[in-house]
PDB file of C-alpha atoms in Angstrom:
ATOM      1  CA  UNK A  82      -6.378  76.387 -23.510  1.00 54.00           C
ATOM      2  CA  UNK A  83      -3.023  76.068 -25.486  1.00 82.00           C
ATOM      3  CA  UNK A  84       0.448  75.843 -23.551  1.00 92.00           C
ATOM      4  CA  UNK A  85       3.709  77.315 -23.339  1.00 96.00           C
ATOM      5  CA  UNK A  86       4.335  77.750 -27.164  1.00 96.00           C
ATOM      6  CA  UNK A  87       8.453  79.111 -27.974  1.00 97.00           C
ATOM      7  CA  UNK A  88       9.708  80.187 -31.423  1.00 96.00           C
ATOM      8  CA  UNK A  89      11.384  79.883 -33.210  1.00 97.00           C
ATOM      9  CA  UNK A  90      11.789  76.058 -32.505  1.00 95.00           C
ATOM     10  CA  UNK A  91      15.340  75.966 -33.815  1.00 96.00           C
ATOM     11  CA  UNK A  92      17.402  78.941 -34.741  1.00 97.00           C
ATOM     12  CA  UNK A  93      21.117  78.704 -36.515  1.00 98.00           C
ATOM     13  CA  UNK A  94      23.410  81.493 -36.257  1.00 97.00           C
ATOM     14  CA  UNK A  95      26.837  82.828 -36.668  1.00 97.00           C
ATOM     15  CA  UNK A  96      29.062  83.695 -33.865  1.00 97.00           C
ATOM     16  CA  UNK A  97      28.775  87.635 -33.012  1.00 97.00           C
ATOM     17  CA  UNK A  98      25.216  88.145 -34.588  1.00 97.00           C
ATOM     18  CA  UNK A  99      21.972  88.950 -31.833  1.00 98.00           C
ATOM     19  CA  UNK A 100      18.803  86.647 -31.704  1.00 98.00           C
ATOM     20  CA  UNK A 101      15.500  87.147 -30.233  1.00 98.00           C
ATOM     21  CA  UNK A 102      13.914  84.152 -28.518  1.00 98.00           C
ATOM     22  CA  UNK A 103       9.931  84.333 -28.400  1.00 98.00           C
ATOM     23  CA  UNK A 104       7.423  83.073 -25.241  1.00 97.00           C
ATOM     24  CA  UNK A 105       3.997  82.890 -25.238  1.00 96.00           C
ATOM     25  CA  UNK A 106       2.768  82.018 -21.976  1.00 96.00           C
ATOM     26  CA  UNK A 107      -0.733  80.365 -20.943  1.00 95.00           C
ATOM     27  CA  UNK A 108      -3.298  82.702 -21.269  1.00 92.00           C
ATOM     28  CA  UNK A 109      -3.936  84.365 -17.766  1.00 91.00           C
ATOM     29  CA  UNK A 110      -0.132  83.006 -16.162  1.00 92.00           C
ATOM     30  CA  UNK A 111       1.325  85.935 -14.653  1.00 91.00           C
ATOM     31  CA  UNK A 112       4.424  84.412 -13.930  1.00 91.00           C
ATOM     32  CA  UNK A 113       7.094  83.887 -16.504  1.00 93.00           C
ATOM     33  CA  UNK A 114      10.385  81.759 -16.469  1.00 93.00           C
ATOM     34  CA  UNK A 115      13.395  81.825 -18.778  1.00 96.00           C
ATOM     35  CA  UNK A 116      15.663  78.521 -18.281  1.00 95.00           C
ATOM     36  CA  UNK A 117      18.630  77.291 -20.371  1.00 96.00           C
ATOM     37  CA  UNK A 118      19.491  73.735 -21.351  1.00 94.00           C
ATOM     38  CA  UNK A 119      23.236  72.491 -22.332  1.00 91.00           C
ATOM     39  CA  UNK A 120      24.804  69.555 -21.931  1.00 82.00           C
ATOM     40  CA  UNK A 121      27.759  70.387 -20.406  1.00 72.00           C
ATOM     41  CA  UNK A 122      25.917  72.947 -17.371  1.00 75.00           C
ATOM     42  CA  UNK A 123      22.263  70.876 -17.274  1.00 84.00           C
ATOM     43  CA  UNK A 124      18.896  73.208 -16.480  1.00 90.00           C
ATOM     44  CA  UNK A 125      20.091  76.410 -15.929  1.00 92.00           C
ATOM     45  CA  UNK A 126      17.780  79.195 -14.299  1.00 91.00           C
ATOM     46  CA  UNK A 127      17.903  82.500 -16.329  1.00 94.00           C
ATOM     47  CA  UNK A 128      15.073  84.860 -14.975  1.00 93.00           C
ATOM     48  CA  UNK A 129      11.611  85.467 -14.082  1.00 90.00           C
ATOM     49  CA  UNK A 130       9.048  87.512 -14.591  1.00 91.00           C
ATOM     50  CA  UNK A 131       6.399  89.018 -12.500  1.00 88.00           C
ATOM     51  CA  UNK A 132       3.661  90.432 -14.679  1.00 88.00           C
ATOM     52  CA  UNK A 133       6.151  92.976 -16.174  1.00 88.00           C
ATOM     53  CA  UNK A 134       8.749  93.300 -14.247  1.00 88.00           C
ATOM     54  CA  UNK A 135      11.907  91.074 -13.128  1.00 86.00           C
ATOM     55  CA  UNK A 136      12.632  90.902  -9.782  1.00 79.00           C
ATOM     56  CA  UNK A 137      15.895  88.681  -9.865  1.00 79.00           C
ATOM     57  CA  UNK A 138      17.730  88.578 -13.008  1.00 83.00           C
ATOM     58  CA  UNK A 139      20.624  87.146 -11.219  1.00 82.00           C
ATOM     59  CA  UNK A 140      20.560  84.128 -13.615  1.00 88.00           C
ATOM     60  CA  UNK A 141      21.679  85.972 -16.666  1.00 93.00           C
ATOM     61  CA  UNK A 142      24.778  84.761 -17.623  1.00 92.00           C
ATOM     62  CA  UNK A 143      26.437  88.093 -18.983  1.00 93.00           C
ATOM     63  CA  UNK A 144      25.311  91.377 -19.990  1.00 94.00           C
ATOM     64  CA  UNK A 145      24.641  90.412 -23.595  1.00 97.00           C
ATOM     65  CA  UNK A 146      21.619  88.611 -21.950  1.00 97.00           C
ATOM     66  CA  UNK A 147      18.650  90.264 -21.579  1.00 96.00           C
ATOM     67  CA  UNK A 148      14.607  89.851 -21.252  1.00 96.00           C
ATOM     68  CA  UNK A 149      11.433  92.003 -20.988  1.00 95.00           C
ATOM     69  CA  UNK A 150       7.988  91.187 -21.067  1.00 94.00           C
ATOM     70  CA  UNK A 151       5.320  93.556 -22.501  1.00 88.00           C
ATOM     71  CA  UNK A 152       1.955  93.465 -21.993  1.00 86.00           C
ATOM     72  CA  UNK A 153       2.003  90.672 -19.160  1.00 82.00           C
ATOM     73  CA  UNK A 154       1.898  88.235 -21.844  1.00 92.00           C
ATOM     74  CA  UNK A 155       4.943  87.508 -24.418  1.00 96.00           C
ATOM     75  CA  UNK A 156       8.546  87.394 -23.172  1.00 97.00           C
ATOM     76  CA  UNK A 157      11.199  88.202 -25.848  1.00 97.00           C
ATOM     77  CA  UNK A 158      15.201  86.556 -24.780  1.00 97.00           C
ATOM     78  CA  UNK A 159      17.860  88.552 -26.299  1.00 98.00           C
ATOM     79  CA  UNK A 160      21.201  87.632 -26.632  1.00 98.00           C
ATOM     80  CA  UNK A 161      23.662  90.555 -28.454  1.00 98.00           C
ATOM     81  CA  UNK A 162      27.372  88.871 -30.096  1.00 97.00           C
ATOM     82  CA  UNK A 163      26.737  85.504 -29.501  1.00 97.00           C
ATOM     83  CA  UNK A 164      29.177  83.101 -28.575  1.00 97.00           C
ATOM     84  CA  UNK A 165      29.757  79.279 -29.440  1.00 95.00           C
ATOM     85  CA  UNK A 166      28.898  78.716 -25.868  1.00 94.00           C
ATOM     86  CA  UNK A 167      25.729  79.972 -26.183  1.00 96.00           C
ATOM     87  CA  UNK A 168      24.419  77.119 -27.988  1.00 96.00           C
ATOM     88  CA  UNK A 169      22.045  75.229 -25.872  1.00 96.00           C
ATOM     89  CA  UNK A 170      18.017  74.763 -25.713  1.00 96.00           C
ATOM     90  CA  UNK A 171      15.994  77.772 -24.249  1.00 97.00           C
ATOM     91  CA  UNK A 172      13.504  77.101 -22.411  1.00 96.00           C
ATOM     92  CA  UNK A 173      10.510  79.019 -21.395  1.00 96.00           C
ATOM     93  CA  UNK A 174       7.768  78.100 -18.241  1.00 95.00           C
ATOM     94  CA  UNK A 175       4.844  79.916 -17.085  1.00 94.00           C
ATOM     95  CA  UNK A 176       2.718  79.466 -13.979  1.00 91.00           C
ATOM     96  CA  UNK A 177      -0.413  81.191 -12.790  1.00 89.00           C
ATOM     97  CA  UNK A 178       0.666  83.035  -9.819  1.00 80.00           C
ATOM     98  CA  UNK A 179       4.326  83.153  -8.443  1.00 75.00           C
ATOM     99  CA  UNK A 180       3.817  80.717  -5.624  1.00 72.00           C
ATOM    100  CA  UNK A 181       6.326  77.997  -5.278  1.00 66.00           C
ATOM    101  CA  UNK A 182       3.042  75.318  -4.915  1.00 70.00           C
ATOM    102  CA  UNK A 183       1.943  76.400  -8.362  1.00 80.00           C
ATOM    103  CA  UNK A 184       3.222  74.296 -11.017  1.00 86.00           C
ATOM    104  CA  UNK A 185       5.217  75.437 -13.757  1.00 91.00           C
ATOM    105  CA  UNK A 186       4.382  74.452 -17.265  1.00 93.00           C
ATOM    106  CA  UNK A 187       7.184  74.321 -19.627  1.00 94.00           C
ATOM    107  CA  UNK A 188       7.334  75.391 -23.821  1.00 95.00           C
ATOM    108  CA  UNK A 189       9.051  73.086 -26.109  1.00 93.00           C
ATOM    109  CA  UNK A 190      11.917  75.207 -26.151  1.00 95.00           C
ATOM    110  CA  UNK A 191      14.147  76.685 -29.067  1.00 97.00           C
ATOM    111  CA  UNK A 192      17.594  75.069 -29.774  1.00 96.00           C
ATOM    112  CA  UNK A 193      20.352  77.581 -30.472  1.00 97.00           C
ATOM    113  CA  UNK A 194      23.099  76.788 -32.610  1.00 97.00           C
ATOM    114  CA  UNK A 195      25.945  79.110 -33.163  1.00 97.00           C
ATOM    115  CA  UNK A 196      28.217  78.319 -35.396  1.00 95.00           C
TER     116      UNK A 196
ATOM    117  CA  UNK B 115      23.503  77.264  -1.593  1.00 71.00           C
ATOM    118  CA  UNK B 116      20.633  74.596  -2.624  1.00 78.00           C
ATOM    119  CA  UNK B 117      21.881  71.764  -4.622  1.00 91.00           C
ATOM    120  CA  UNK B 118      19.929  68.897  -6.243  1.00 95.00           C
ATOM    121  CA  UNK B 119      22.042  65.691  -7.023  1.00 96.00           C
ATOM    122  CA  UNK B 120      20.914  62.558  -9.357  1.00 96.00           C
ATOM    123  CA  UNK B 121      23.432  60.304  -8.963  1.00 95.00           C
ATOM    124  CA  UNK B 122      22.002  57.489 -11.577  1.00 95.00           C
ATOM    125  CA  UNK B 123      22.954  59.253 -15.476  1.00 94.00           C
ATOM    126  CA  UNK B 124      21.055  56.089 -17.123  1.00 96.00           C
ATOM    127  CA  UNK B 125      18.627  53.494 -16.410  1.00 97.00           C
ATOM    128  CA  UNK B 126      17.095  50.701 -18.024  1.00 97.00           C
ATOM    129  CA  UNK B 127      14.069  48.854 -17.276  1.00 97.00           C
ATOM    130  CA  UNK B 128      12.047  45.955 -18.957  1.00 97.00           C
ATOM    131  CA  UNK B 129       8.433  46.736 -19.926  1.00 97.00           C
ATOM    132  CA  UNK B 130       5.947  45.941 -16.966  1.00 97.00           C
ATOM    133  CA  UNK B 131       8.742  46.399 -14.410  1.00 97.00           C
ATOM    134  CA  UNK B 132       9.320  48.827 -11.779  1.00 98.00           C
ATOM    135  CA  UNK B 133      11.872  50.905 -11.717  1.00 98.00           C
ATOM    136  CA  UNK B 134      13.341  53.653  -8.677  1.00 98.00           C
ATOM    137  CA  UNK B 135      15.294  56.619  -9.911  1.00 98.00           C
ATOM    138  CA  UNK B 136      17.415  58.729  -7.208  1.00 98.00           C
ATOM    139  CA  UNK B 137      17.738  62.077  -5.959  1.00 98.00           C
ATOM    140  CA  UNK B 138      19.191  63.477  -3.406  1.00 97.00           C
ATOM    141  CA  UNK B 139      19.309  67.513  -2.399  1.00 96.00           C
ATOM    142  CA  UNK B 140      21.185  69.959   0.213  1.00 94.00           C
ATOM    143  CA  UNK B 141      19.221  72.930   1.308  1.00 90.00           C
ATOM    144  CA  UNK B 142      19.093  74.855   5.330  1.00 88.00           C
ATOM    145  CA  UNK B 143      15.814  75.178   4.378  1.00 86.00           C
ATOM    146  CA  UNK B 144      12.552  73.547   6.313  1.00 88.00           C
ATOM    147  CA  UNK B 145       9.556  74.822   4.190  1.00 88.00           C
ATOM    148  CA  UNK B 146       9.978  74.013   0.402  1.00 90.00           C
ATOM    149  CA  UNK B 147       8.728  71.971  -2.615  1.00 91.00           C
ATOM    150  CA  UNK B 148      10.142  68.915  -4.438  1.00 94.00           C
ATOM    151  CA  UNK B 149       9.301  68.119  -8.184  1.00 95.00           C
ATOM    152  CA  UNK B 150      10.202  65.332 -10.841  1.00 97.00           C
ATOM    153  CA  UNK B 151       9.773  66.152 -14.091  1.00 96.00           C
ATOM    154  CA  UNK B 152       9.722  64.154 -17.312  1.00 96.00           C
ATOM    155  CA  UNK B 153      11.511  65.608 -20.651  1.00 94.00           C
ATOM    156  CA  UNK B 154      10.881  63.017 -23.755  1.00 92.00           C
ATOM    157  CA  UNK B 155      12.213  63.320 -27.243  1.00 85.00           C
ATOM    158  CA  UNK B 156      10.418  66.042 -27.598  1.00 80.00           C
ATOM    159  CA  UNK B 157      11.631  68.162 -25.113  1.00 79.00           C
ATOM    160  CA  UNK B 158       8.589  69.340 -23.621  1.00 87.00           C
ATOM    161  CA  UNK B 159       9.107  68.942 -20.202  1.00 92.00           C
ATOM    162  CA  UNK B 160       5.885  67.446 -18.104  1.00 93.00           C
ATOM    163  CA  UNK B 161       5.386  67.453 -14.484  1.00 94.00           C
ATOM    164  CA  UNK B 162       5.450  64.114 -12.851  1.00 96.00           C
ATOM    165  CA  UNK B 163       4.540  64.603  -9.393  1.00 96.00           C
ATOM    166  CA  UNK B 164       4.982  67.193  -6.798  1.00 94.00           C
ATOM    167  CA  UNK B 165       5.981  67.027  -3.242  1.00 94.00           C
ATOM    168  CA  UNK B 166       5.222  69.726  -0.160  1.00 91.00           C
ATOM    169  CA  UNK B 167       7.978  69.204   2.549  1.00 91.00           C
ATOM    170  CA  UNK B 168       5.631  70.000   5.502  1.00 89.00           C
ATOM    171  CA  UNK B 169       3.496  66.710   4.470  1.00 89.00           C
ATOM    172  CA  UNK B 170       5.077  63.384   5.818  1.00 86.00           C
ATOM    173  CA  UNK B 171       2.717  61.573   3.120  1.00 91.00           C
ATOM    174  CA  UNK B 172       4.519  60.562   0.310  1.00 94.00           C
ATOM    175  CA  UNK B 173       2.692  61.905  -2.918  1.00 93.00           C
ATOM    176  CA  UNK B 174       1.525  59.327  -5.790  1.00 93.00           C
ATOM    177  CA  UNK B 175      -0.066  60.018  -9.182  1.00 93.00           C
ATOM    178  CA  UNK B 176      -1.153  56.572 -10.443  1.00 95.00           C
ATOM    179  CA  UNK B 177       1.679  54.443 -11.418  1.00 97.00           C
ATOM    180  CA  UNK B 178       4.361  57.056 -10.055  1.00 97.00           C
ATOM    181  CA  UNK B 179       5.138  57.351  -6.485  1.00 97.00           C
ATOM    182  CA  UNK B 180       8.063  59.183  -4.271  1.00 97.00           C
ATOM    183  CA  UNK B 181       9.669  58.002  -1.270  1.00 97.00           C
ATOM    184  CA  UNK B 182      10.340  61.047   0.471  1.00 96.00           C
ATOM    185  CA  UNK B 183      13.137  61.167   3.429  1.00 96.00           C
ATOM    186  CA  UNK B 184      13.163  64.686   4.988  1.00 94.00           C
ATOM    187  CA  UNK B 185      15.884  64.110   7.422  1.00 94.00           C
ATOM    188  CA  UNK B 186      17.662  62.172   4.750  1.00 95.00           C
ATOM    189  CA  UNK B 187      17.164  64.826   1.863  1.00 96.00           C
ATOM    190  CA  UNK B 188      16.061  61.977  -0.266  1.00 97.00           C
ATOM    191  CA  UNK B 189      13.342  62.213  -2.995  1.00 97.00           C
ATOM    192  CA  UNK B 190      13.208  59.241  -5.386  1.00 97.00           C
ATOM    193  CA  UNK B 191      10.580  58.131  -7.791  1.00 98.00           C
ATOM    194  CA  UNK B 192       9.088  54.949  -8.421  1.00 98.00           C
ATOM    195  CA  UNK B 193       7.589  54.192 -11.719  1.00 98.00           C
ATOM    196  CA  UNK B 194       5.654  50.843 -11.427  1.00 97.00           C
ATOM    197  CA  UNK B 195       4.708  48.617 -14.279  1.00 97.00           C
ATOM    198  CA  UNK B 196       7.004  50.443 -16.594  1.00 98.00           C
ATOM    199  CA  UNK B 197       5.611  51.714 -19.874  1.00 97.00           C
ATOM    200  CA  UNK B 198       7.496  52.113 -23.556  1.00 96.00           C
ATOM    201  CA  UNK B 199       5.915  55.701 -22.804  1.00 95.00           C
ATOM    202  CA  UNK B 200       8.111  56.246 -20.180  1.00 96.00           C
ATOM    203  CA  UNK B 201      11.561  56.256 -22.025  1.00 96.00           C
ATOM    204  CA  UNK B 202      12.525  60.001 -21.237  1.00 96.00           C
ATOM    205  CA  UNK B 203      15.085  62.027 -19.421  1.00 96.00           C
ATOM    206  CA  UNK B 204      13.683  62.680 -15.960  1.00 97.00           C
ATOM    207  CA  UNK B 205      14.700  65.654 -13.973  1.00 97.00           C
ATOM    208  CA  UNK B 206      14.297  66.314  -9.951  1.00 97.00           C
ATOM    209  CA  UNK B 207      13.606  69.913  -9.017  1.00 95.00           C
ATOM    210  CA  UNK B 208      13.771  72.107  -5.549  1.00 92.00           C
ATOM    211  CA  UNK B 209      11.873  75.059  -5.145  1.00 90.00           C
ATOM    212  CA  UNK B 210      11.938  77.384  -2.212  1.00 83.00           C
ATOM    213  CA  UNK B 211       8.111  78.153  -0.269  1.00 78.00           C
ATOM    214  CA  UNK B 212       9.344  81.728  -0.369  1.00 68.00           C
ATOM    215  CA  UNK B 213      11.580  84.399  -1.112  1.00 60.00           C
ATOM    216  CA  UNK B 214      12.405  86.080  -4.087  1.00 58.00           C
ATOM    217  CA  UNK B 215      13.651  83.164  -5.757  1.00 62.00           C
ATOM    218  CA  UNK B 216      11.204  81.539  -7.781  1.00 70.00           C
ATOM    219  CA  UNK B 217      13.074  79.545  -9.981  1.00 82.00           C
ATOM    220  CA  UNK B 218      13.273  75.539 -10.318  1.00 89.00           C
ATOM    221  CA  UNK B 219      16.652  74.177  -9.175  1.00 91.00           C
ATOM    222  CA  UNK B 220      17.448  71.264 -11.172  1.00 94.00           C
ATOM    223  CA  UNK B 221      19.470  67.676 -10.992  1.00 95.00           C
ATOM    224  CA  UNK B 222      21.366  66.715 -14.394  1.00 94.00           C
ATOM    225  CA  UNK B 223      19.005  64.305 -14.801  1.00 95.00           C
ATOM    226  CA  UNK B 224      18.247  60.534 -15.488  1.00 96.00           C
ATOM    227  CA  UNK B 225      17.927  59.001 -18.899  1.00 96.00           C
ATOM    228  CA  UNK B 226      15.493  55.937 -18.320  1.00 97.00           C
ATOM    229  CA  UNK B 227      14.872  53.625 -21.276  1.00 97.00           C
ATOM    230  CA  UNK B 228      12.216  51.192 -21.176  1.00 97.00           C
ATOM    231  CA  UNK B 229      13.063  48.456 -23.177  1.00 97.00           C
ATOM    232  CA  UNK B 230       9.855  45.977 -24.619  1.00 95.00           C
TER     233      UNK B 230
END
């Protein structure tokens, strides 16, 4: 079936204003991953989701972070007063089960720019 | 804490050649899982090949191949008879056989470019 899609695919904004960061997963994946992209910090790890619930969000980088995931399906990222440093490319995976064997397929991603 | 090091930023190969990219990782761990992924232009990221720690076979998908050291904590990848396709940024991942952390730990990555 269709992958990991993301939107939006890129998203401008102005310093102190929230965004919302879409993930549709592969139909059926019950595991859900949230990683971040930047040049200066590489492939960060953000959280993950079991069916609906998040079992470490130790990843989050502050408290204007946040995620939930309704339904077992789509994943909404939230970040409240963003910061110039928040610019980077989100990144969303999914994976059937959580098993570390099972492979993780990864979205396209959505490039945040604030400006 | 685990950490996954690629110590080559860029590469370059020519077309047809074969090329071995590095990676190198720190972990107490015995049981876990070893990954190289491939990010093009487009960002999507693609898995490459996968790698169980308990198996002392290296794994191979067609024209990509690891040479895995446990002892060493070594896991590079060799691409043989390079293709233009190739040119991406490959990253090598660690992931823990259990736990509560699920997540990928990544290298920074290599940036190969196949040149014709």
């Amino acid at each position: 079936g269709a992958g990991v899609s993301q939107s939006p695919s890129n998203k401008v904004t102005e310093k102190g204003k929230d965004v919302e960061l879409r993930c549709d997963p592969i139909s059926g994946h019950t595991a859900l991953y949230w990683y971040r992209q930047s040049l200066g910090q590489g492939l960060e790890f953000l959280i993950y989701f079991q069916g609906n619930s998040a079992p470490d969000k130790s990843g989050l980088p502050s408290d204007r972070f946040s995620a939930e995931r309704t339904g077992g399906s789509v994943s909404t990222l939230t970040i409240q007063r963003t910061q110039q440093e928040d610019s980077a490319v989100y990144l969303c995976a999914s994976s059937l089960v959580w098993l570390a064997v099972d492979t993780q397929y990864f979205g396209p991603g959505t490039r945040l720019t604030v400006l | 804490a685990q950490t996954v090091t690629q110590s080559q930023p860029e590469m370059s190969v020519q077309e047809a050649e074969t090329v071995t990219l590095s990676c190198t990782y720190d972990t107490s761990e015995n049981n876990y899982y070893l990954f190289w992924y491939k990010q093009p232009p487009s960002r999507q990221m693609i898995l490459v090949i996968r790698q169980e720690a308990y198996k002392q076979q290296n794994a191979t998908e067609n024209r990509f191949s690891v040479n895995f050291q446990k002892a060493a904590k070594s896991f590079s990848l060799k691409i043989s008879d390079s293709q233009l396709g190739d040119t991406a940024m490959y990253f090598c991942a660690f992931r823990f056989h259990g736990g509560s952390q699920g997540n990928l730990i990544f290298g920074k990555g290599t940036k190969l470019s196949v040149k014709p």
